[in-house]
């Protein structure tokens, strides 16, 4: 699961990350600084990423991620996203 801020070089991130995982979910970072996740999705898709999906809502994206059995789950791109997912796991309400 990947969400990227608008001031990051997501093209190089996408080029690297697109080759690492069996499935990729692109989502919005819960921040006003979020990049347009559709642009990020299109970049990954254009790089030939297979089994990729887009979900604008990060909470729904996380539910989709967990709905599939895996040995591990990888959440990256922004610490804002990682922190929000951690809060969900810990049952902590955000501001």
GROMACS .gro file of C-alpha atoms in nm:
model
   95
    1UNK     CA    1   0.000   0.000   0.000
    2UNK     CA    2   0.151   0.329  -0.110
    3UNK     CA    3   0.056   0.692  -0.059
    4UNK     CA    4   0.289   0.977  -0.150
    5UNK     CA    5   0.308   1.346  -0.061
    6UNK     CA    6   0.300   1.605  -0.338
    7UNK     CA    7   0.655   1.727  -0.276
    8UNK     CA    8   0.817   1.386  -0.328
    9UNK     CA    9   0.976   1.243  -0.641
   10UNK     CA   10   0.726   0.965  -0.687
   11UNK     CA   11   0.852   0.870  -1.035
   12UNK     CA   12   1.175   0.725  -0.893
   13UNK     CA   13   0.988   0.570  -0.601
   14UNK     CA   14   0.743   0.408  -0.841
   15UNK     CA   15   1.022   0.279  -1.063
   16UNK     CA   16   1.182   0.106  -0.764
   17UNK     CA   17   0.871  -0.010  -0.575
   18UNK     CA   18   0.681  -0.132  -0.882
   19UNK     CA   19   0.913  -0.430  -0.911
   20UNK     CA   20   0.900  -0.548  -0.550
   21UNK     CA   21   0.548  -0.665  -0.469
   22UNK     CA   22   0.287  -0.910  -0.594
   23UNK     CA   23   0.009  -0.657  -0.540
   24UNK     CA   24   0.009  -0.279  -0.502
   25UNK     CA   25  -0.267  -0.053  -0.370
   26UNK     CA   26  -0.227   0.319  -0.434
   27UNK     CA   27  -0.410   0.550  -0.193
   28UNK     CA   28  -0.434   0.907  -0.071
   29UNK     CA   29  -0.219   1.020   0.221
   30UNK     CA   30  -0.438   1.165   0.499
   31UNK     CA   31  -0.279   1.509   0.465
   32UNK     CA   32  -0.349   1.824   0.268
   33UNK     CA   33  -0.002   1.766   0.120
   34UNK     CA   34  -0.110   1.439  -0.043
   35UNK     CA   35  -0.024   1.387  -0.404
   36UNK     CA   36  -0.314   1.306  -0.635
   37UNK     CA   37  -0.318   0.927  -0.591
   38UNK     CA   38  -0.467   0.882  -0.939
   39UNK     CA   39  -0.149   1.037  -1.086
   40UNK     CA   40   0.062   0.801  -0.876
   41UNK     CA   41  -0.154   0.506  -0.986
   42UNK     CA   42  -0.114   0.605  -1.352
   43UNK     CA   43   0.264   0.628  -1.308
   44UNK     CA   44   0.284   0.278  -1.158
   45UNK     CA   45   0.054   0.143  -1.431
   46UNK     CA   46   0.268   0.302  -1.704
   47UNK     CA   47   0.574   0.133  -1.555
   48UNK     CA   48   0.407  -0.203  -1.614
   49UNK     CA   49   0.306  -0.274  -1.255
   50UNK     CA   50   0.083  -0.579  -1.252
   51UNK     CA   51  -0.198  -0.641  -1.004
   52UNK     CA   52  -0.235  -0.276  -0.906
   53UNK     CA   53  -0.543  -0.103  -0.769
   54UNK     CA   54  -0.646   0.244  -0.665
   55UNK     CA   55  -0.847   0.342  -0.357
   56UNK     CA   56  -0.883   0.709  -0.269
   57UNK     CA   57  -0.975   0.644   0.097
   58UNK     CA   58  -0.674   0.511   0.291
   59UNK     CA   59  -0.892   0.331   0.548
   60UNK     CA   60  -1.074   0.138   0.276
   61UNK     CA   61  -0.740   0.071   0.107
   62UNK     CA   62  -0.611  -0.074   0.435
   63UNK     CA   63  -0.920  -0.295   0.469
   64UNK     CA   64  -0.863  -0.423   0.115
   65UNK     CA   65  -0.498  -0.488   0.196
   66UNK     CA   66  -0.588  -0.696   0.500
   67UNK     CA   67  -0.865  -0.883   0.317
   68UNK     CA   68  -0.600  -1.078   0.128
   69UNK     CA   69  -0.383  -1.335   0.297
   70UNK     CA   70  -0.012  -1.255   0.293
   71UNK     CA   71   0.301  -1.332   0.492
   72UNK     CA   72   0.358  -0.959   0.535
   73UNK     CA   73   0.211  -0.623   0.439
   74UNK     CA   74   0.417  -0.323   0.332
   75UNK     CA   75   0.293   0.034   0.376
   76UNK     CA   76   0.513   0.308   0.237
   77UNK     CA   77   0.549   0.642   0.068
   78UNK     CA   78   0.472   0.875   0.354
   79UNK     CA   79   0.513   0.865   0.730
   80UNK     CA   80   0.176   1.044   0.746
   81UNK     CA   81   0.018   0.736   0.591
   82UNK     CA   82   0.215   0.494   0.808
   83UNK     CA   83   0.119   0.693   1.119
   84UNK     CA   84  -0.250   0.695   1.024
   85UNK     CA   85  -0.245   0.319   0.966
   86UNK     CA   86  -0.066   0.267   1.296
   87UNK     CA   87  -0.339   0.469   1.468
   88UNK     CA   88  -0.602   0.245   1.306
   89UNK     CA   89  -0.423  -0.067   1.426
   90UNK     CA   90  -0.381   0.072   1.778
   91UNK     CA   91  -0.742   0.195   1.789
   92UNK     CA   92  -0.639   0.557   1.836
   93UNK     CA   93  -0.863   0.833   1.702
   94UNK     CA   94  -0.694   1.109   1.503
   95UNK     CA   95  -0.754   1.483   1.539
   0.00000   0.00000   0.00000
